[in-house]
Short mmCIF file of C-alpha atoms and ligand atoms in Angstrom, two decimals:
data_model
loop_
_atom_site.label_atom_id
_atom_site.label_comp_id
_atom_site.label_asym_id
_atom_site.label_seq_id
_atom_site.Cartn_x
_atom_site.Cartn_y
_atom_site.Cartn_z
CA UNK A 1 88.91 127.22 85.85
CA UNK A 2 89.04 130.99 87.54
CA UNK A 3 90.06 130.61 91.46
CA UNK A 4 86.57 130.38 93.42
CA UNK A 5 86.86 133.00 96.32
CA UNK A 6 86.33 130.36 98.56
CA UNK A 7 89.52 128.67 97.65
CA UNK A 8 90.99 132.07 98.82
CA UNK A 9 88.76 132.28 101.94
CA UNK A 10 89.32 128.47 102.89
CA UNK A 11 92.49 127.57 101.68
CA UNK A 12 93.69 124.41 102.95
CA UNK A 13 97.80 124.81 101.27
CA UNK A 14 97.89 127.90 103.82
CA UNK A 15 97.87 125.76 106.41
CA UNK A 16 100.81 123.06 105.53
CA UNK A 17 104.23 123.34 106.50
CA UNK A 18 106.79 124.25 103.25
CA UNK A 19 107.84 120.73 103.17
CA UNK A 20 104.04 119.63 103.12
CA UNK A 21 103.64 122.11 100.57
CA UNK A 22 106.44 120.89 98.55
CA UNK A 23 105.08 117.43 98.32
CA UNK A 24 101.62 118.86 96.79
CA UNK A 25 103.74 120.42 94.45
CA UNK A 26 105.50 117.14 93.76
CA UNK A 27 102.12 115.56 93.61
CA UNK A 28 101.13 117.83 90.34
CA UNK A 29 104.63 117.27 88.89
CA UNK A 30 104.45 113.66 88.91
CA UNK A 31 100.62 113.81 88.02
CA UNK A 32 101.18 116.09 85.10
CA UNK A 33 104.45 113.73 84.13
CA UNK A 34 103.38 110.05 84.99
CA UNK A 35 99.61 110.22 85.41
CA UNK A 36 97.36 112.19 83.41
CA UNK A 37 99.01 111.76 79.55
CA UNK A 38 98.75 107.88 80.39
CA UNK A 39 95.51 107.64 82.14
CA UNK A 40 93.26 107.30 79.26
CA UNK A 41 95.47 104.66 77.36
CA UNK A 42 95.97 102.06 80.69
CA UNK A 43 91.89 102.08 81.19
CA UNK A 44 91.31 101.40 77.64
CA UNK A 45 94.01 98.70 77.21
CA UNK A 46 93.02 97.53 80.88
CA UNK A 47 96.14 97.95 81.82
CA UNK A 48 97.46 98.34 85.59
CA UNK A 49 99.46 101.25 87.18
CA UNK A 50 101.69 99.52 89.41
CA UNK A 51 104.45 100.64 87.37
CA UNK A 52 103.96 104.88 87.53
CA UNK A 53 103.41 104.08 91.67
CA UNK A 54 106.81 102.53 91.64
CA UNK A 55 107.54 105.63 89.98
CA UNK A 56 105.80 107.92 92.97
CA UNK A 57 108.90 107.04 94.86
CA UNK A 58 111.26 109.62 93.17
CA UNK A 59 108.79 111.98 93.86
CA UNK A 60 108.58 111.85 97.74
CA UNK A 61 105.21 110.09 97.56
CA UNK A 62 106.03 106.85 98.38
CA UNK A 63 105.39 106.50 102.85
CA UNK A 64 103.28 109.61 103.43
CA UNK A 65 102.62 109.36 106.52
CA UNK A 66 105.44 107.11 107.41
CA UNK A 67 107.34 109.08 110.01
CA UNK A 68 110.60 110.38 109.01
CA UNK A 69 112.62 108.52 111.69
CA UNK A 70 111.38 105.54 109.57
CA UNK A 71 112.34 107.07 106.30
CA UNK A 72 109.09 108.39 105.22
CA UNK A 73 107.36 111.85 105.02
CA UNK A 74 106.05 112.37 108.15
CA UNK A 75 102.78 114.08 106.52
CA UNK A 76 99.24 115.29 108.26
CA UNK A 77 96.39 113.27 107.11
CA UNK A 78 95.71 117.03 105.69
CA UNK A 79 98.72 117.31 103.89
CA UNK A 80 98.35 113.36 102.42
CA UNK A 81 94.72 114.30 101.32
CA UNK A 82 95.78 117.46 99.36
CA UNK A 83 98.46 114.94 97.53
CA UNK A 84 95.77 112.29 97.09
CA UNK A 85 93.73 114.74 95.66
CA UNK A 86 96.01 116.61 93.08
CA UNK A 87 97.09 112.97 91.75
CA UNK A 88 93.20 112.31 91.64
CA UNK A 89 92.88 114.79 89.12
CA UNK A 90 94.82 112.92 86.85
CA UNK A 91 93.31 109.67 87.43
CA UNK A 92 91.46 108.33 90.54
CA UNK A 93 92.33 104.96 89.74
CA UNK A 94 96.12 105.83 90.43
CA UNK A 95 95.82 108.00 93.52
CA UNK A 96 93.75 105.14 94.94
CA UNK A 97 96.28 102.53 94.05
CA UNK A 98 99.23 105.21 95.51
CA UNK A 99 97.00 105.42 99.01
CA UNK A 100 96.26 101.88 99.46
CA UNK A 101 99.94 101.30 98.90
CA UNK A 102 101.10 103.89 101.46
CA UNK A 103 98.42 102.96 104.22
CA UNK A 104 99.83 99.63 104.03
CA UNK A 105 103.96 101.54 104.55
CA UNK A 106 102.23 103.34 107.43
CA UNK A 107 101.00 100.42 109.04
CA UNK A 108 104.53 98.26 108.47
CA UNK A 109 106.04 101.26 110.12
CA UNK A 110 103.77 101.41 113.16
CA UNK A 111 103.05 97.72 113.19
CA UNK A 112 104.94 95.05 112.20
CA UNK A 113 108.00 93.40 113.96
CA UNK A 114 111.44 94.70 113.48
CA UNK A 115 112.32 92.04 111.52
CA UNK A 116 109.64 92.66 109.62
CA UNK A 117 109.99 96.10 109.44
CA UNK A 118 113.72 95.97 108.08
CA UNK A 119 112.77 93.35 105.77
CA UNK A 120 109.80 95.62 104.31
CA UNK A 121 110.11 99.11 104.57
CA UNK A 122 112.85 100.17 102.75
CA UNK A 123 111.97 98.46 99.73
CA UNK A 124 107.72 99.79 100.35
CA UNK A 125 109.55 103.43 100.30
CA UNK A 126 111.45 102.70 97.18
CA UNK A 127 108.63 101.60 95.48
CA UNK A 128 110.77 98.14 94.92
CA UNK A 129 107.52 96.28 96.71
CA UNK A 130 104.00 97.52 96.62
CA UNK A 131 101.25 96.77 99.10
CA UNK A 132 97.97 95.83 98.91
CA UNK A 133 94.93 95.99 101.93
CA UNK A 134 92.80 92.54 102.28
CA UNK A 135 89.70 92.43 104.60
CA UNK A 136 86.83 92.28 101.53
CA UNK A 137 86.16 88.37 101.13
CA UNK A 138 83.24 86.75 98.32
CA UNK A 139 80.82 86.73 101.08
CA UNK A 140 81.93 89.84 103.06
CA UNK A 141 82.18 93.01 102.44
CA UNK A 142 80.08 95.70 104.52
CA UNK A 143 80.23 93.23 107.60
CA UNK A 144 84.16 93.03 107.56
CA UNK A 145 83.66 91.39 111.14
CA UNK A 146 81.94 88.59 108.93
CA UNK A 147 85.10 87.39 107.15
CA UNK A 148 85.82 83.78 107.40
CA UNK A 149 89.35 83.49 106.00
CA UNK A 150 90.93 81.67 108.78
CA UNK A 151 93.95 82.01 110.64
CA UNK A 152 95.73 78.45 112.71
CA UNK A 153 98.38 78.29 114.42
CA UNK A 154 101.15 75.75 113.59
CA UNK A 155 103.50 75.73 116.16
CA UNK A 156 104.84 79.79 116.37
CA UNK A 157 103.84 80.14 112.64
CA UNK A 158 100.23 80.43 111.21
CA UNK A 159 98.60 79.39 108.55
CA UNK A 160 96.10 80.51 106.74
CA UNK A 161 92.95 79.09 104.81
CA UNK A 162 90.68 81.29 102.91
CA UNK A 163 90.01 84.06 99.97
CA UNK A 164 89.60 87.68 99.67
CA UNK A 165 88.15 89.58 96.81
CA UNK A 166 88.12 93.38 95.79
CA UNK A 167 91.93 93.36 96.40
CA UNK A 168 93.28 96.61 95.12
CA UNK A 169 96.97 96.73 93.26
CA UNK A 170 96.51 92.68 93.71
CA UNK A 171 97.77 91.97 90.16
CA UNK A 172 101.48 93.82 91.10
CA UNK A 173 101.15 93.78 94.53
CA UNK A 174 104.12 92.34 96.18
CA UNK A 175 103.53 92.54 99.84
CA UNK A 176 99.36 91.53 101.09
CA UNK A 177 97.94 92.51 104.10
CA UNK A 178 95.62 90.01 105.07
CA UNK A 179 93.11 90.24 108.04
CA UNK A 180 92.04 86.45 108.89
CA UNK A 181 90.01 85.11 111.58
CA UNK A 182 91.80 82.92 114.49
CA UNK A 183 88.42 82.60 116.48
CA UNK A 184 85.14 82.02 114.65
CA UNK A 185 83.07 81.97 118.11
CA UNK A 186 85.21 85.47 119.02
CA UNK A 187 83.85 87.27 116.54
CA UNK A 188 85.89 90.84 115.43
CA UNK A 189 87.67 89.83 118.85
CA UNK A 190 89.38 87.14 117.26
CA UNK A 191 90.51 88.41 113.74
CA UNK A 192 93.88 89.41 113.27
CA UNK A 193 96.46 91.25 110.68
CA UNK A 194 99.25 89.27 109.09
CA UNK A 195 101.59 90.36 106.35
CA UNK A 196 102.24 87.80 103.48
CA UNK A 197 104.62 87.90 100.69
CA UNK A 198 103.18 87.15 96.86
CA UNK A 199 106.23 84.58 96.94
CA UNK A 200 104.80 82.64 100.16
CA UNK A 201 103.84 79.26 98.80
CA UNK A 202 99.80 78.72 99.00
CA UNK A 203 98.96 82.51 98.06
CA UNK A 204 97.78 83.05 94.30
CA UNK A 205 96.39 85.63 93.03
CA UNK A 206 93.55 85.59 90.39
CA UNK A 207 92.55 87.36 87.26
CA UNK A 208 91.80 90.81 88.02
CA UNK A 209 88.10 91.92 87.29
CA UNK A 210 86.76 93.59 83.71
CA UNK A 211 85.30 96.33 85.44
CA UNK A 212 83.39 100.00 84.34
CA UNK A 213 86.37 101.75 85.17
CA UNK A 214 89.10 101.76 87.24
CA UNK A 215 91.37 99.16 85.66
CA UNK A 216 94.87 100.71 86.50
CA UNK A 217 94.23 99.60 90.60
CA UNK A 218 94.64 96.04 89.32
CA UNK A 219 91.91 95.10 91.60
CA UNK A 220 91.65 91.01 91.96
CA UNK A 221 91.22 88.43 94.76
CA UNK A 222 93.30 86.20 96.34
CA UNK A 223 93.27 82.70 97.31
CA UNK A 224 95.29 80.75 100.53
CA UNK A 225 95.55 77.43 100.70
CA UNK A 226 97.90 76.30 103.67
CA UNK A 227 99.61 79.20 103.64
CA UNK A 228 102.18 79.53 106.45
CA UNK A 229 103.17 82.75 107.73
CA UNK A 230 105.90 83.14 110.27
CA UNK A 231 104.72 85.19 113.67
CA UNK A 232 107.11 87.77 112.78
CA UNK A 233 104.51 88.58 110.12
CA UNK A 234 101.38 88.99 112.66
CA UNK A 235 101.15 92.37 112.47
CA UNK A 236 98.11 92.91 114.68
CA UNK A 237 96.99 90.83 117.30
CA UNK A 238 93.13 89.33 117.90
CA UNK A 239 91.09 91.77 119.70
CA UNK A 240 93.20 95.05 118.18
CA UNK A 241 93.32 93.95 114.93
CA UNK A 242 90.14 94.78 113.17
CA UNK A 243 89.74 98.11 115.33
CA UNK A 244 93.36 98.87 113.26
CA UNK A 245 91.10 98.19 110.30
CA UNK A 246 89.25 100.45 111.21
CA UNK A 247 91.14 103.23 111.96
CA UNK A 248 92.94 102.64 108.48
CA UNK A 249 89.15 102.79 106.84
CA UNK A 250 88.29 106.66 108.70
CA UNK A 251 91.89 107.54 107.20
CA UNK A 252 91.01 106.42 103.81
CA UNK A 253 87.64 107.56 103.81
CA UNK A 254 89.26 110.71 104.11
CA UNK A 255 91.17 110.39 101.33
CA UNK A 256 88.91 109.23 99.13
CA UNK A 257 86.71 112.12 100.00
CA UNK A 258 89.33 114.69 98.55
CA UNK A 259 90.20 112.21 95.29
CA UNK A 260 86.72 112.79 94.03
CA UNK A 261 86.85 116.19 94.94
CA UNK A 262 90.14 116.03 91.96
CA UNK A 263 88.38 114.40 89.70
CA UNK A 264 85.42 116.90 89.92
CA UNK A 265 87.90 119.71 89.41
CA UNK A 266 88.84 117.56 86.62
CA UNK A 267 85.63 117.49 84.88
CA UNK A 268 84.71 120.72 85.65
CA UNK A 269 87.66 122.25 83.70
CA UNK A 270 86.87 120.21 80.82
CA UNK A 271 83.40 121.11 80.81
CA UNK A 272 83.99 125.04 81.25
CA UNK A 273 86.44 125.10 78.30
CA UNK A 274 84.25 122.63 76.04
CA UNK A 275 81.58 124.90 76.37
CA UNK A 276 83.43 128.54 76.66
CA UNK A 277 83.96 127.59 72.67
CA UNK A 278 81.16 124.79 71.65
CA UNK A 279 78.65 127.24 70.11
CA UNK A 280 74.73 126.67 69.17
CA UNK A 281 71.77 128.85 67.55
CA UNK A 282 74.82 131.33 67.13
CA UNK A 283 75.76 131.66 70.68
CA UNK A 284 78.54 130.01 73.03
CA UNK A 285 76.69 127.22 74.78
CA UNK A 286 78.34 128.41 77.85
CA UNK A 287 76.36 131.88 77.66
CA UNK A 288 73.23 129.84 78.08
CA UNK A 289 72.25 130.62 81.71
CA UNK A 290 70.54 127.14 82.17
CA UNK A 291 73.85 125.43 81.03
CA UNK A 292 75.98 127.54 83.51
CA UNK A 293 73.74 127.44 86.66
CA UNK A 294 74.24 123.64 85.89
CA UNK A 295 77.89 123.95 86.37
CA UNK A 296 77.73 126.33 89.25
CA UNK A 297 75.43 124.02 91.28
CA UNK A 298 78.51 121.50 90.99
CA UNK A 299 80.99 123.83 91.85
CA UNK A 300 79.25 124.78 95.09
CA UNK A 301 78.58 120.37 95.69
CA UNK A 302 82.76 120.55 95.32
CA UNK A 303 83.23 123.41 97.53
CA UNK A 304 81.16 122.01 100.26
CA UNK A 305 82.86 118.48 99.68
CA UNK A 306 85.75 120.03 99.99
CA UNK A 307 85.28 121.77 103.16
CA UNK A 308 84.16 118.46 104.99
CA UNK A 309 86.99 116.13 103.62
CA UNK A 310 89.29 118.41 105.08
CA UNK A 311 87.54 119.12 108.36
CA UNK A 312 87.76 115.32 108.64
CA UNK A 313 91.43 115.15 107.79
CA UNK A 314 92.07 118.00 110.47
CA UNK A 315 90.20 116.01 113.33
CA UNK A 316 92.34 113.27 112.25
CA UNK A 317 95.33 115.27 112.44
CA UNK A 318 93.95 116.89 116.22
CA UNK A 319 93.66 112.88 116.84
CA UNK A 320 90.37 113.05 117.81
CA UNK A 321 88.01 110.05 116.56
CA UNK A 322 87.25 111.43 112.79
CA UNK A 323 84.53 108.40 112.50
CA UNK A 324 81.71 110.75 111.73
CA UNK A 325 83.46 113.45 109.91
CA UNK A 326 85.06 111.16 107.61
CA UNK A 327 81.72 109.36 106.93
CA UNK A 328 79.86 112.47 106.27
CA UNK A 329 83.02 113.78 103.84
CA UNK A 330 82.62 110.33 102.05
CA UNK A 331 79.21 110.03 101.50
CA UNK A 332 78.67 113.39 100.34
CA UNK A 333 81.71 113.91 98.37
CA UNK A 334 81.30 111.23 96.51
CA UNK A 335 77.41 111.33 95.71
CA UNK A 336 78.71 115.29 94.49
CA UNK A 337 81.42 113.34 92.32
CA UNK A 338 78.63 111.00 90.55
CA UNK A 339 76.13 113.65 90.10
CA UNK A 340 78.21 116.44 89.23
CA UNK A 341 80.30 114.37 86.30
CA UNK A 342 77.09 113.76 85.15
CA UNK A 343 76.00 117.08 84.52
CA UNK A 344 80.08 117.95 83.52
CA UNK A 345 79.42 115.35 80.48
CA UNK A 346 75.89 115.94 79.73
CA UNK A 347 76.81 119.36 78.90
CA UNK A 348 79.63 118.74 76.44
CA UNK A 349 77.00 116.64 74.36
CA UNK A 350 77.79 113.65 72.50
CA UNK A 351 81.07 114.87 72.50
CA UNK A 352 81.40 114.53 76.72
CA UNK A 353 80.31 110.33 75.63
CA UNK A 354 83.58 110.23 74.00
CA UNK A 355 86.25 107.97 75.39
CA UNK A 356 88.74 110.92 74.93
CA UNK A 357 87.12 113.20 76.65
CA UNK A 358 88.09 111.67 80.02
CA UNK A 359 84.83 112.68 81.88
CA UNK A 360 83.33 108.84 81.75
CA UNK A 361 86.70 107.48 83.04
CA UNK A 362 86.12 109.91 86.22
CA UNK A 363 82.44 109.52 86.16
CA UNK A 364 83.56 105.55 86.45
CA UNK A 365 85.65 105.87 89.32
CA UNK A 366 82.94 108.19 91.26
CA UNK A 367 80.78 105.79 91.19
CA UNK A 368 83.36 102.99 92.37
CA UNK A 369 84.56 105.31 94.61
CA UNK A 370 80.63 104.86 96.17
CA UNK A 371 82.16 101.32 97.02
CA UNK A 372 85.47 101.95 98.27
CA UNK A 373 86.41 101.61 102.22
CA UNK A 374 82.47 100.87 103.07
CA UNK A 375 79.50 102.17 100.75
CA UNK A 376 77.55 105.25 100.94
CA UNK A 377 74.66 102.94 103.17
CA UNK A 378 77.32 101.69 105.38
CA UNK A 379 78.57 105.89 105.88
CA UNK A 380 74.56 106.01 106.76
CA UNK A 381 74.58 103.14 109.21
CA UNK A 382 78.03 105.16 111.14
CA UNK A 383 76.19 108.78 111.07
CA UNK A 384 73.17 107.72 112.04
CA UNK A 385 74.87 105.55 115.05
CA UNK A 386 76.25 108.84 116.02
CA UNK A 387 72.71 110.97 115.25
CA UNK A 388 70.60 108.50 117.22
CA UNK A 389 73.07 107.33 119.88
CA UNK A 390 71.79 104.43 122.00
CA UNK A 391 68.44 105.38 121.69
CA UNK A 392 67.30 102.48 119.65
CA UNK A 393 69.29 100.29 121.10
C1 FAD B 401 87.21 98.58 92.64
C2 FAD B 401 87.13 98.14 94.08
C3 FAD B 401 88.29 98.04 94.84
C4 FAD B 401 88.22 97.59 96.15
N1 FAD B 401 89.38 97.48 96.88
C5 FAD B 401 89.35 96.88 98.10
C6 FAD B 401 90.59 96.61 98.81
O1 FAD B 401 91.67 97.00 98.38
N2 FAD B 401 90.51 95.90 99.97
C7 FAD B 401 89.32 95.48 100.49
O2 FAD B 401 89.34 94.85 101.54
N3 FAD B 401 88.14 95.75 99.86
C8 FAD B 401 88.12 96.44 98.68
N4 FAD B 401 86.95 96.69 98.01
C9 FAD B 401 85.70 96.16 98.56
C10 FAD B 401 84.76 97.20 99.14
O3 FAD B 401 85.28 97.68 100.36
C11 FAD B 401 83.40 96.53 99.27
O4 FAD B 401 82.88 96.41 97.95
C12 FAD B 401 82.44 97.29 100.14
O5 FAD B 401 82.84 97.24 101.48
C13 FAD B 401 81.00 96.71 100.03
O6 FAD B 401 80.99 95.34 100.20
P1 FAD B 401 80.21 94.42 99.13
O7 FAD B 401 80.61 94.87 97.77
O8 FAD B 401 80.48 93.01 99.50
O9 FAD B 401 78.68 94.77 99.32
P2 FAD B 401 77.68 94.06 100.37
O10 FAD B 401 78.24 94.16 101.74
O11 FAD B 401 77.30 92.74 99.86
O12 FAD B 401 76.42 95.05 100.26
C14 FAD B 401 75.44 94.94 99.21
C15 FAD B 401 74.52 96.15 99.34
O13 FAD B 401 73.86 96.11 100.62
C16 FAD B 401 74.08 97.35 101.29
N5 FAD B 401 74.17 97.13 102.74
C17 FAD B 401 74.98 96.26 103.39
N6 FAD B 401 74.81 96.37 104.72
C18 FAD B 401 73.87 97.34 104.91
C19 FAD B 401 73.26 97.93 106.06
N7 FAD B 401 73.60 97.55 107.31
N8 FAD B 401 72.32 98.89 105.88
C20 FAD B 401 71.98 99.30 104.63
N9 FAD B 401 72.53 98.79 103.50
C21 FAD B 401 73.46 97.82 103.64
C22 FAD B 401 75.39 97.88 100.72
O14 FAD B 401 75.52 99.28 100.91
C23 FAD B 401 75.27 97.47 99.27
O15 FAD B 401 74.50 98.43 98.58
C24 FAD B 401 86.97 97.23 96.72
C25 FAD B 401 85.80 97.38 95.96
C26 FAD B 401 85.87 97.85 94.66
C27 FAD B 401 84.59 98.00 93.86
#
């Protein structure tokens, strides 16, 4: 695709440091190595891509935003969204399993215990243990302050009774991050974080779901039964613990913003070249004005997706509360991702149907991407909080 203007006038790599620049550059390497020749064969055999984000690790991409006394990469929420969003391109599927996976490092490295920390990090950087994020139960999702998974304690340990679905990277994960509730009657007061090994007894994980798309995230749920965790392993006390949640959800709300604005890029490219050669009633398809005003009226959606993921990623970097931003990024970025594959495949014809054509494996993921980290109602239900204040209260 020819260079918009506007990635000239607005161009977000300008602004990173050379060593944030460097790791977007890694990020395309490891995409255009690991990601995109395999991306097409792991959704059709439904396979899972735990073993390329183990491979992220020689690549820098492994504790993004883990801070570099810790052993990470110290990155800007900026800087982490560009990465997200050149692996995106690739497949969404793997930069969403890669982000889950480092939010998880980044909270170890803020959160947990020493012990904890020694026992974990290291091997979350190498990419020897992969993470996975738990809140989403069977009969919670949207109201996460709803989850009934419960939390006792025995003595200084805890144990834990319950089940979580929608678990992303479940079926490799090795480390879980499980929010559980320690006082019904407390409400969000009284959840809290805890971080469980696949090996703890009572913890199984189930068959991860046939889905539309978006099998390499190995997304499953997972069931405890009597589960003990040591209180080394409470990572976030009742009362802070689900506003940590929530911090980690404006973060990755973020970042899934700027993957969909990848995978548009994506489809884009393949449109503009299927249809720079496809021809009909003796002319390029492309020279149809109809056709291209089509693919223009994308191309502005991704431009102005663009510029509102990364005006929530720099809020986030300023530290100010990106709630809004990042809810406005998501919901329009990725209604621009649904809509505009859409048009990307209905313009390559029967041809843009075709498995190998990639655009229904993106198209797949925008649309679970309207799912991810709250859906485009709940991104409604936070901007119009903001819009309306306590008016209605
Ligand atoms: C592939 C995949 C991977 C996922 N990975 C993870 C993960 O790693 N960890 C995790 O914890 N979760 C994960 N999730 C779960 C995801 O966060 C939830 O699906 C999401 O929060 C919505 O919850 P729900 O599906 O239970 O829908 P529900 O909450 O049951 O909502 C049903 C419908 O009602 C609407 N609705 C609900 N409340 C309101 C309201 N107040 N106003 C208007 N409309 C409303 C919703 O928008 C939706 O359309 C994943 C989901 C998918 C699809």
């Amino acid at each position: 695709m020819v260079a918009a203007h506007t990635d000239v006038l607005v161009d977000v790599d300008d602004a990173l440091a050379s060593d944030e620049k460097q790791a977007v550059q890694a990020a395309r390497t490891f995409r255009d190595v690991h990601v995109t020749p395999v991306a097409d064969g792991i959704e059709v055999r439904r396979e899972t891509a735990i073993s390329t984000i183990r491979l992220a690790s020689k690549y820098g991409l492994l504790g993004l935003q883990v801070g570099r006394t810790h052993g990470g990469s110290g990155l800007s929420t900026v800087a982490a969204a560009r990465v997200y969003e050149e692996v995106a391109e690739g497949c969404f599927a793997h930069a969403f399993s890669l982000e889950v996976h480092n939010n998880i490092a980044n909270l170890v490295s803020r959160r947990a215990s020493q012990e904890a920390q020694d026992r974990w990090l290291p091997r979350l950087l190498s990419g020897d243990a992969i993470a996975a994020f738990c809140m989403t139960e069977p009969t919670a999702g949207s109201d996460a302050a709803a989850i009934q998974c419960k939390a006792d304690r025995a003595g200084k340990d805890w144990v834990l009774n319950g089940e979580k679905a929608w678990v992303t990277n479940a079926a490799g994960a090795d480390l879980f991050a499980v929010w559980a509730q320690t006082d019904a009657a407390a409400g969000w007061r009284g959840i809290a974080a805890f971080l469980v090994d696949r090996e703890a007894e009572g913890l199984t994980v189930t068959d991860p779901y046939q889905l539309m798309g978006g099998h390499a995230m190995g997304t499953a749920g997972i069931l405890l039964r009597d589960c003990r965790v040591p209180a080394d392993d409470l990572i976030s006390a009742p009362g802070e613990a689900f506003k940590v949640a929530m911090q980690g959800i404006t973060s990755a709300r973020i970042f899934v913003s700027a993957q969909c604005c990848g995978i548009l890029k994506a489809g884009l490219e393949r449109a503009i070249g299927y249809v720079s050669e496809r021809k009909a009633f003796g002319q390029l398809v492309g020279s149809f004005q109809g056709l291209q005003w089509e693919l223009v009226n994308v191309a502005t959606q991704r431009e102005a997706a663009r510029l509102l993921a990364y005006r929530a990623a720099a809020a986030a970097d300023k530290n100010l509360s990106a709630t809004l931003e990042a809810a406005q990024a998501k919901k329009f970025a990725t209604a621009a991702a649904v809509s505009g594959l859409v048009t990307c495949m209905q313009v390559m014809g029967a041809r843009g149907f075709l498995i190998d054509s990639t655009i229904g494996r993106h198209l797949a993921a925008a649309k679970m991407a309207e799912y991810l980290d709250g859906t485009s109602e709940i991104q409604n239900v936070v901007i119009a909080r903001s819009l309306f204040g306590g008016a209605l209260d």
